[in-house]
XYZ file of C-alpha atoms in Angstrom:
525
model
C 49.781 93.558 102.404
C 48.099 94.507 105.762
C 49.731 96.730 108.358
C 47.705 95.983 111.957
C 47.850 98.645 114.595
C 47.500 98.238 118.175
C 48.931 99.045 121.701
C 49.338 96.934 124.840
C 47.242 96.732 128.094
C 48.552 99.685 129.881
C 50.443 101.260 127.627
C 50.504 104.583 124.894
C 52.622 103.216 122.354
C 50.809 102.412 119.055
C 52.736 99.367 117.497
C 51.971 97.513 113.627
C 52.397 94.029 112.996
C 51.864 91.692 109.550
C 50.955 88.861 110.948
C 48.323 90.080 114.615
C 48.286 86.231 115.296
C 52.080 86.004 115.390
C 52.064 89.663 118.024
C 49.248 87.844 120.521
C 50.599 84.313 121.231
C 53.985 86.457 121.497
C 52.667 88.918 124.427
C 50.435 86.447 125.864
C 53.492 84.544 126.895
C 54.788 87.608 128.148
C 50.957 87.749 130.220
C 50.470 91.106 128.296
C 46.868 91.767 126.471
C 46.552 93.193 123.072
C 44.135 95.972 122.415
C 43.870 96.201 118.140
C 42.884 99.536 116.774
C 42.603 99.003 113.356
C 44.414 98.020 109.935
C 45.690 99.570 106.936
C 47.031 98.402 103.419
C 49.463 101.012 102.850
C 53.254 101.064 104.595
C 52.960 105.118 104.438
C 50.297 104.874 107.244
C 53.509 103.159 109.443
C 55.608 106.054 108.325
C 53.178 108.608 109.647
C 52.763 106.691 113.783
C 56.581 106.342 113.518
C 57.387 110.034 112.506
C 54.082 112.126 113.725
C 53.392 109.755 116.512
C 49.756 110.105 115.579
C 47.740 107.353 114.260
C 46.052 107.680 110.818
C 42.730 107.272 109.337
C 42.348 103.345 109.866
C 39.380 100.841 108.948
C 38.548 98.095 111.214
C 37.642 94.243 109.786
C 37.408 91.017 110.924
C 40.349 89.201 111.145
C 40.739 85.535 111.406
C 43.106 84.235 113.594
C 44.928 81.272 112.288
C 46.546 78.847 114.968
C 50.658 79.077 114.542
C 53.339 77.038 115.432
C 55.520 78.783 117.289
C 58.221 76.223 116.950
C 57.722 76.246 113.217
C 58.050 79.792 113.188
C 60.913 79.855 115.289
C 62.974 77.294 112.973
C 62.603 79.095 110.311
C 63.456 82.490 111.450
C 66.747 80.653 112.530
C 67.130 79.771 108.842
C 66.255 83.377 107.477
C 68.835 84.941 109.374
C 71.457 82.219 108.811
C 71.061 83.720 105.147
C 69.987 87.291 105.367
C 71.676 88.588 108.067
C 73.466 92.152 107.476
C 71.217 92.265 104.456
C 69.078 95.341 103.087
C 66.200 93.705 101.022
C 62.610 94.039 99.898
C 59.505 91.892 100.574
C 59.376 90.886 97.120
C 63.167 89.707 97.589
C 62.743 87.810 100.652
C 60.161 86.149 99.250
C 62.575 85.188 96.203
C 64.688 84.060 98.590
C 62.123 81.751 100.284
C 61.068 80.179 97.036
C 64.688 79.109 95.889
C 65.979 77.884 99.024
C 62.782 75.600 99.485
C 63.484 74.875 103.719
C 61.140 77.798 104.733
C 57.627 77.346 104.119
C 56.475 80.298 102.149
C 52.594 80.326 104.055
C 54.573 80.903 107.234
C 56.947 84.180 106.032
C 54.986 86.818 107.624
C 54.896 85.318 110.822
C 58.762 85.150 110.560
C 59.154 88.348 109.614
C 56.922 89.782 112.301
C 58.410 87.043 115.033
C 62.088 88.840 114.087
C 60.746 92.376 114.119
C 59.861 91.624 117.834
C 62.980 90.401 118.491
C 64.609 93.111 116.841
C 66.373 91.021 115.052
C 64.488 93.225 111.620
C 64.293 96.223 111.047
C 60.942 98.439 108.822
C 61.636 101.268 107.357
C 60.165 102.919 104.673
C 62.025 102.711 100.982
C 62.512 106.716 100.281
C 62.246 108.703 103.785
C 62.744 112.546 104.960
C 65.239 113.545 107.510
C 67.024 116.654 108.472
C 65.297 120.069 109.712
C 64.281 120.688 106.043
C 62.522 117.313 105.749
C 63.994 116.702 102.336
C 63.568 113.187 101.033
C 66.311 110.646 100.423
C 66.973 107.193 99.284
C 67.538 104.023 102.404
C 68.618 101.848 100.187
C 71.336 104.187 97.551
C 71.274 106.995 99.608
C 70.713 109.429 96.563
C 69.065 112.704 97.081
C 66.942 115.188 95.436
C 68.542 114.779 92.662
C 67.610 111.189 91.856
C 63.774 111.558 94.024
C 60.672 112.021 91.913
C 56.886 112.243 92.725
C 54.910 109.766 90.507
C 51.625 108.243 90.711
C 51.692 104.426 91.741
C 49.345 101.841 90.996
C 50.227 99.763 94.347
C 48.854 102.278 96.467
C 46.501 104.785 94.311
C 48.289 107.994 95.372
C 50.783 109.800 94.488
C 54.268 108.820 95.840
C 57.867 109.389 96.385
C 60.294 107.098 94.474
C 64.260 107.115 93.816
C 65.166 106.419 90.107
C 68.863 105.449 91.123
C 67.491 101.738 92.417
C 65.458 100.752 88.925
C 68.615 98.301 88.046
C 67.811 96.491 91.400
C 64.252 96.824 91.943
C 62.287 100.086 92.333
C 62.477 101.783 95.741
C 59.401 104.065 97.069
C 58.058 105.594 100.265
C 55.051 103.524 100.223
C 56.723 100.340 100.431
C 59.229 98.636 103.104
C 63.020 97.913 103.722
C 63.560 95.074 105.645
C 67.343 95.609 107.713
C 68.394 92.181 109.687
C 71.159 92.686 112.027
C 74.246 91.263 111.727
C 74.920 89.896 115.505
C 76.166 85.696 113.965
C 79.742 85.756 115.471
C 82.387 84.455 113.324
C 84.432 80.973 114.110
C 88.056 81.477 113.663
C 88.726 79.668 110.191
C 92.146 78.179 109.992
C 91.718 76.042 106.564
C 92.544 79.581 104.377
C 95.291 79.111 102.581
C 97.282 80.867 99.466
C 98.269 79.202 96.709
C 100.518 80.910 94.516
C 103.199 79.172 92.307
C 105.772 82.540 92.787
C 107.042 84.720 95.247
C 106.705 88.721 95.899
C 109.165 90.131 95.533
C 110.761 92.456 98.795
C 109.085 95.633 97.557
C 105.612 93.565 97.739
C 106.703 92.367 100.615
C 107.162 96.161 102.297
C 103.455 96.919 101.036
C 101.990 93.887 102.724
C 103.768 94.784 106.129
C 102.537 98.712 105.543
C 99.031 97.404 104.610
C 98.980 94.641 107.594
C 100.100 97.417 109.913
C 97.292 99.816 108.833
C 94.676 96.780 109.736
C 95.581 96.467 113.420
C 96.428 100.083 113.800
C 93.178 102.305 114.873
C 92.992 104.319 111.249
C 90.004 103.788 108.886
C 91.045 104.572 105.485
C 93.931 103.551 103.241
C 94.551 104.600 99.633
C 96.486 102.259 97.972
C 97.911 104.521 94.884
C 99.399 101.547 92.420
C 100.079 100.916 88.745
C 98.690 98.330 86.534
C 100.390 95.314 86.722
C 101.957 95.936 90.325
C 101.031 93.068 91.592
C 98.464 94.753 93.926
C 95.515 91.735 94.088
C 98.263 89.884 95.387
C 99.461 92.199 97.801
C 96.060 92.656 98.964
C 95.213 88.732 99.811
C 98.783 88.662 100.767
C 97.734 90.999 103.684
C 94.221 90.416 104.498
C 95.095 86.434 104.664
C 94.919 86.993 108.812
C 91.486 88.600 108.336
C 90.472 85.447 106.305
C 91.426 82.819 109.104
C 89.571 85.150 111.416
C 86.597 84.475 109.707
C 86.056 88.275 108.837
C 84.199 89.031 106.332
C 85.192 91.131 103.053
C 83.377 92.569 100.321
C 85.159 93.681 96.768
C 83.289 96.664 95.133
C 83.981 96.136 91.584
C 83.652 98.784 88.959
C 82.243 97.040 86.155
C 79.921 94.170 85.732
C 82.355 92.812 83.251
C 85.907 92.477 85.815
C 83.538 90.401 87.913
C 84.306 87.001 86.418
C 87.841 87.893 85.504
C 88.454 88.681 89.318
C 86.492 85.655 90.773
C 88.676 83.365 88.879
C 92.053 84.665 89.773
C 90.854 84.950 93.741
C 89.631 81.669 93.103
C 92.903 80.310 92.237
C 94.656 81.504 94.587
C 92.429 81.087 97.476
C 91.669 77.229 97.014
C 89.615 76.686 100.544
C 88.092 79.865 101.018
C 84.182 80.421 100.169
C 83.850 83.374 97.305
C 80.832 84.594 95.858
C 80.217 86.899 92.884
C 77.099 89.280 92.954
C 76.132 90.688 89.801
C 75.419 90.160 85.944
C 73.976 86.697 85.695
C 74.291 85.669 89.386
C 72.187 89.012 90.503
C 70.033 87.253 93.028
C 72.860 85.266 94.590
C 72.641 87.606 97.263
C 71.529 85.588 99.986
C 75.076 83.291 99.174
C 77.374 82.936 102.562
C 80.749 83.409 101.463
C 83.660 85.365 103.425
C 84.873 87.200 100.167
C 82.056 89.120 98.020
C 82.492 90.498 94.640
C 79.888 92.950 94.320
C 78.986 95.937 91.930
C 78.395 98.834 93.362
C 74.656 98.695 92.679
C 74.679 95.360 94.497
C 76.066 97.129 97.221
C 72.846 98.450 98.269
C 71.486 95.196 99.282
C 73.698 95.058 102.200
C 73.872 96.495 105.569
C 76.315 96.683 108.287
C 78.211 93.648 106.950
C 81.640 94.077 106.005
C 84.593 94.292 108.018
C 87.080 94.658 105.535
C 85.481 96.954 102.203
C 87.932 96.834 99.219
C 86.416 99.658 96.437
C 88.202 98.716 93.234
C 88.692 101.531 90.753
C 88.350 104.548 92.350
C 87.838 106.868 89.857
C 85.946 104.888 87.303
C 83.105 104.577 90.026
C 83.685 108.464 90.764
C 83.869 108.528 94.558
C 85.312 112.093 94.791
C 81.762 113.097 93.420
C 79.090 110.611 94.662
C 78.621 111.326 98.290
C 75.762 108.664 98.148
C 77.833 105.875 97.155
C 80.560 107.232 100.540
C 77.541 106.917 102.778
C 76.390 103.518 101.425
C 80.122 102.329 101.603
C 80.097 103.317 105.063
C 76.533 101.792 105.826
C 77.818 98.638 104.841
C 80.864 98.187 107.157
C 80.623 97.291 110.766
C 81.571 98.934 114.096
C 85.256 98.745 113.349
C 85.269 97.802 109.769
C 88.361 98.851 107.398
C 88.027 100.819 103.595
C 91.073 100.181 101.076
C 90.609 102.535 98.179
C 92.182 101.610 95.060
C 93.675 103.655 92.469
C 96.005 103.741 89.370
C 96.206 107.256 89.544
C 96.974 110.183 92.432
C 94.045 109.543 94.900
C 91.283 112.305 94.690
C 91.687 114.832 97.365
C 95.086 113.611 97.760
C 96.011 116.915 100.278
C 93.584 116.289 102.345
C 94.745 112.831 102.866
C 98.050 114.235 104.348
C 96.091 115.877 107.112
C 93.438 112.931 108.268
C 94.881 111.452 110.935
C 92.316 108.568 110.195
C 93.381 107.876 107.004
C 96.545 106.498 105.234
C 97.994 105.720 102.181
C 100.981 104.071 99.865
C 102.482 104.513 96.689
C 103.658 101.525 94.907
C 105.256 102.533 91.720
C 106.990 99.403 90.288
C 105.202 96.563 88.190
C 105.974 93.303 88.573
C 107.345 92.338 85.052
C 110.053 95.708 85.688
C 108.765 97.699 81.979
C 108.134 101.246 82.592
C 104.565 102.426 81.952
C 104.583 103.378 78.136
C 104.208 107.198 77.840
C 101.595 108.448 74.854
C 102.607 110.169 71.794
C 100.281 113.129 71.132
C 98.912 113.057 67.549
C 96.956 116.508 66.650
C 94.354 116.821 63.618
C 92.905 119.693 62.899
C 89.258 119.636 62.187
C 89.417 116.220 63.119
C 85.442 114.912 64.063
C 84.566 116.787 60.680
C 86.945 114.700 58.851
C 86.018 111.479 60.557
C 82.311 111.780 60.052
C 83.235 112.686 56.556
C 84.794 109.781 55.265
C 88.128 111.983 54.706
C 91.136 110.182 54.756
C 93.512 111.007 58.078
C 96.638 111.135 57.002
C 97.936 110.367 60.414
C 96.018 107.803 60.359
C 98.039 106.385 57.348
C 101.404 106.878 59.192
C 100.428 104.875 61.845
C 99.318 102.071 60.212
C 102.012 102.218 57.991
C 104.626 101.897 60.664
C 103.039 98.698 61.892
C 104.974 95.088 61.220
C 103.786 92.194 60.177
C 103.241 90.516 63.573
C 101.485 93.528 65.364
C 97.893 93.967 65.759
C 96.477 97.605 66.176
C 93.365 98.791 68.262
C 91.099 102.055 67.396
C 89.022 103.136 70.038
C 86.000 105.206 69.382
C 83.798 106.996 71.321
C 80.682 106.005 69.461
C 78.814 103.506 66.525
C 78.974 106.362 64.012
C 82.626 106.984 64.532
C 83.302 102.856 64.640
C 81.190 102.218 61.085
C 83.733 105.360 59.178
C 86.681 104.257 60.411
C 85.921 100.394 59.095
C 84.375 101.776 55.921
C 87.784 103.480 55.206
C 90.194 100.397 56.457
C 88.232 98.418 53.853
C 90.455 100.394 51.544
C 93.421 98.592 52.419
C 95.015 95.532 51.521
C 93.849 92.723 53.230
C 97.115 91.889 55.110
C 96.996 95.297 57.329
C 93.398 95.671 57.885
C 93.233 91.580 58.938
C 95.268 93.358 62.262
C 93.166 96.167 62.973
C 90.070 96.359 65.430
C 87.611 98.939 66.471
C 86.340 98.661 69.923
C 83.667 101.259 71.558
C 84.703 102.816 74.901
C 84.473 102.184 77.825
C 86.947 98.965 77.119
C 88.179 95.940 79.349
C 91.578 95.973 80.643
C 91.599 91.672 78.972
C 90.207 93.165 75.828
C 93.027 95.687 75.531
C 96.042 93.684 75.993
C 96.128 91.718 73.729
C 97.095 94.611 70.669
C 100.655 95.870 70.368
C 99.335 99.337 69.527
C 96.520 101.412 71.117
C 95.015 103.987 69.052
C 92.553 106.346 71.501
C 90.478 108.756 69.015
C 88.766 112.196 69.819
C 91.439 111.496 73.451
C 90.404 115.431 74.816
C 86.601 114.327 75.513
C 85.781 114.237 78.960
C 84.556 110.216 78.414
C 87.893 109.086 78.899
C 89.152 110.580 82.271
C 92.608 110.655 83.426
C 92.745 106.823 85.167
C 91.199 105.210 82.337
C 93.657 106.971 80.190
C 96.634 105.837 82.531
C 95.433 102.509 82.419
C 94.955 102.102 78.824
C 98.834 103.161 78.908
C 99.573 100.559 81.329
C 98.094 97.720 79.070
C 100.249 98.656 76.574
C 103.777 96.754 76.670
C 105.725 96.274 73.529
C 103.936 98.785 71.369
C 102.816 102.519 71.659
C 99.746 104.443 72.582
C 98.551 107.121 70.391
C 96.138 109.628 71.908
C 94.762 111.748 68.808
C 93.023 114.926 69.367
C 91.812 117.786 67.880
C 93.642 120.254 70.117
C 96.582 120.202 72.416
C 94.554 120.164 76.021
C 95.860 120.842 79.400
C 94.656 117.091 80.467
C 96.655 114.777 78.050
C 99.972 117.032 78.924
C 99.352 116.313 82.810
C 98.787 112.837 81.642
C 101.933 112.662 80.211
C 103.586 114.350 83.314
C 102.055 111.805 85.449
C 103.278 108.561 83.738
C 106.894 110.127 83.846
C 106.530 110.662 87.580
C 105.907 107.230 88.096
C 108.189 105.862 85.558
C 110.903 108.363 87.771
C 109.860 106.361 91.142
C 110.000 102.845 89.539
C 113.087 103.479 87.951
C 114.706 105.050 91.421
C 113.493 101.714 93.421
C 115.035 99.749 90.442
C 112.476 98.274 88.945
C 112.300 95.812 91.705
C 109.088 93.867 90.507
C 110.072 90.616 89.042
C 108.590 86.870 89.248
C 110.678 84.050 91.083
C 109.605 81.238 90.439
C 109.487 78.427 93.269
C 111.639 75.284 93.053
């Protein structure tokens, strides 16, 4: 693509445009002249006027002014932004865009782009940048550092350049190419067609977290942590309490932790919000990001694509998308909200940084201990075997192993999880040693695993349970998933982490059990 430079009749300021034709009939309405100075293939040229204020090395050609249609121009930057506003995208994904919505004439996308950038309605700015007094590059679109910046050489423009590895699963993010940024200025309609429909009732304990939760959104604070169990109810809590938001109109985006929950949680939102416009971004429906919708499932990778758009942000999962230690994914969280926007954190387990919470006046938080079906979360029995990843990659028989299976009845089905393929194929090479009945009801599953995929077993078997791939929450909610059966956490070595584990579940067993297990369905006559 060509960058043009030039500056204005009177004036210092060096300005670039992608369409020249689009920049003169635009000034010569304003009765300003254009004076070009030359033209440049490269985006990192733009990067240099904006930064150095000094113009590069530029080459001068002949350009051939096509006639444009303002009008035509005009309509379909009106159409552009009816999609793409608060979005973060590439060239290459407008121009996706363009060719699956079919109402913008592709021929005439530059001169919408470059019609919006005078507006400033658009925003340029290049893919990987430098900022700070030790000019140290960073991602615009993931906001990752030096840690995820490497210089390569790149065929586009013949030099060597800065690129961010974090953005490959989305499209590949360099200095030498641009973001385009569209503002989000659309004001939203009140919408008073949102409506739940749920065939029970919360129950008064829900009832107390939708009042806490509705008070935090008209209160001036910007962060709640909502610290809950599995199976508390808390999706319906949530749309219980943002259902004023909805028939405002405002828009809220779900950060889901896995690509996997997104289906699972579109379908029970879509139940229970029959009227209201949901859309799903990620997996199969990856470039569905131009959908209007007011509630988006995203993945946090999709996340990127928007910008200053949400003014309700729900991050699912807390942990399992480790926010305590990715300050890039904070800062793109907090790109993405508006002026005034709200954050609801999510968590099965105690919040990260949980003392410092106590002490932010701008944030809150609340504790809902119950479930909704009034079981206790099962607490894990500790099984210890010595020398145990040498006898497992061995073929040696377990003899706790045995026990367990042994203790099964005839109607219970019995899930191993594994850490690996190696540790999966020995473990069903030795249950082919059993008679057929038993080893019918027993699975192998690789972590990470679903929280659907899980429930179903009566017994949870977690192998090798010390390794730092299964952290604390996904521990907890592996425990949670487990109802009329027991979870067995075997390990090589008693470990400081299983025993808080186990210290934790009580604790919120103790604070369940002293609200009375309150949870329970009523159904609706």
């Amino acid at each position: 693509m060509d960058y043009h430079f030039y500056r204005l009749a009177g004036e210092n300021e060096i300005q670039f445009s992608i369409s020249l034709a689009t920049d003169i009939l635009y000034w010569q309405r304003q009765n300003k002249a254009v004076i070009y100075l030359g033209t440049t293939e490269f985006f990192a040229d733009v990067s240099v006027i904006q930064n150095e204020k000094e113009l590069p090395a530029l080459h001068t050609k002949k350009i051939m002014l096509q006639q444009i249609q303002m009008d035509l121009v005009k309509s379909g930057l009106d159409d552009l932004l009816h999609y793409l506003q608060g979005r973060m995208l590439k060239y290459a994904e407008i121009q996706h865009f363009v060719i699956q919505n079919g109402k913008i004439p592709p021929a005439l996308l530059n001169d919408i782009l470059q019609l919006a950038q005078l507006e400033g309605k658009v925003k340029l700015v290049s893919g990987v940048v430098t900022e700070g007094a030790r000019m140290r590059w960073f991602c615009s679109r993931c906001k990752s550092g030096y840690k995820d910046i490497v210089n390569a050489t790149c065929k586009l423009c013949e030099n060597t350049c800065v690129r961010c590895m974090r953005c490959l699963k989305i499209g590949e993010s360099k200095s030498c190419q641009p973001v385009y940024i569209f503002q989000n200025d659309i004001k939203q309609a009140e919408n008073k067609k949102t409506q739940l429909s749920i065939s029970y009732q919360i129950t008064p304990l829900q009832e107390h977290a939708v009042a806490r939760i509705q008070l935090f959104l008209n209160s001036e604070l910007e962060k709640l942590h909502l610290w809950s169990v599995v199976d508390s109810g808390r999706t319906t809590i949530l749309i219980y309490a943002l259902l004023e938001m909805l028939k405002k109109n405002k828009v809220i985006g779900w950060v889901i932790a896995h690509v996997d929950h997104l289906k699972e949680k579109y379908e029970q939102l879509s139940e229970m919000l029959t009227q209201t416009s949901i859309c799903a971004i990620g997996g199969d429906n990856e470039y569905r990001y131009w959908d209007r919708a007011q509630i988006y499932l995203v993945t946090k990778y999709q996340l990127y694509r928007f910008h200053h758009f949400f003014d309700v942000i729900i991050v699912d999962s807390v942990y399992a998308q480790r926010m305590s230690d990715d300050f890039a994914l904070q800062q793109v969280i907090k790109r993405t909200c508006t002026e005034r926007a709200k954050t609801i954190f999510l968590t099965n387990t105690k919040p990260y940084q949980f003392h410092k919470i106590h002490r932010d006046v701008k944030q809150d938080w609340i504790h809902i201990a119950a479930r909704y079906h009034g079981e206790p979360v099962t607490v894990p029995r500790l099984v210890y075997v010595n020398n145990l990843k040498d006898k497992l990659y061995r073929k040696q028989e377990i003899f706790q192993f045995r026990q367990i299976i042994s203790s099964m009845q005839r109607t219970d089905s019995l899930l191993f999880i594994v850490r690996n393929e190696r540790a999966g194929h020995m473990l069903s090479s030795w249950f082919q040693q059993l008679d057929k009945q038993k080893s019918n009801l027993i699975s192998i599953l690789i972590a990470p695993v679903m929280k659907h995929a899980v429930k179903r077993y009566t017994h949870i078997v977690v192998i090798e349970a010390e390794s730092t791939q299964y952290s604390d929450a996904r521990l907890f909610h592996l425990a949670s998933c487990v109802r009329r059966g027991r979870l067995y956490l075997v390990s090589n070595e008693k470990t400081i982490k299983l025993m808080k584990l186990i210290q934790q579940i009580k604790i919120q067993n103790y604070f369940a059990e002293k609200r009375g297990f309150e949870y329970k369905k009523v159904k609706r006559k």
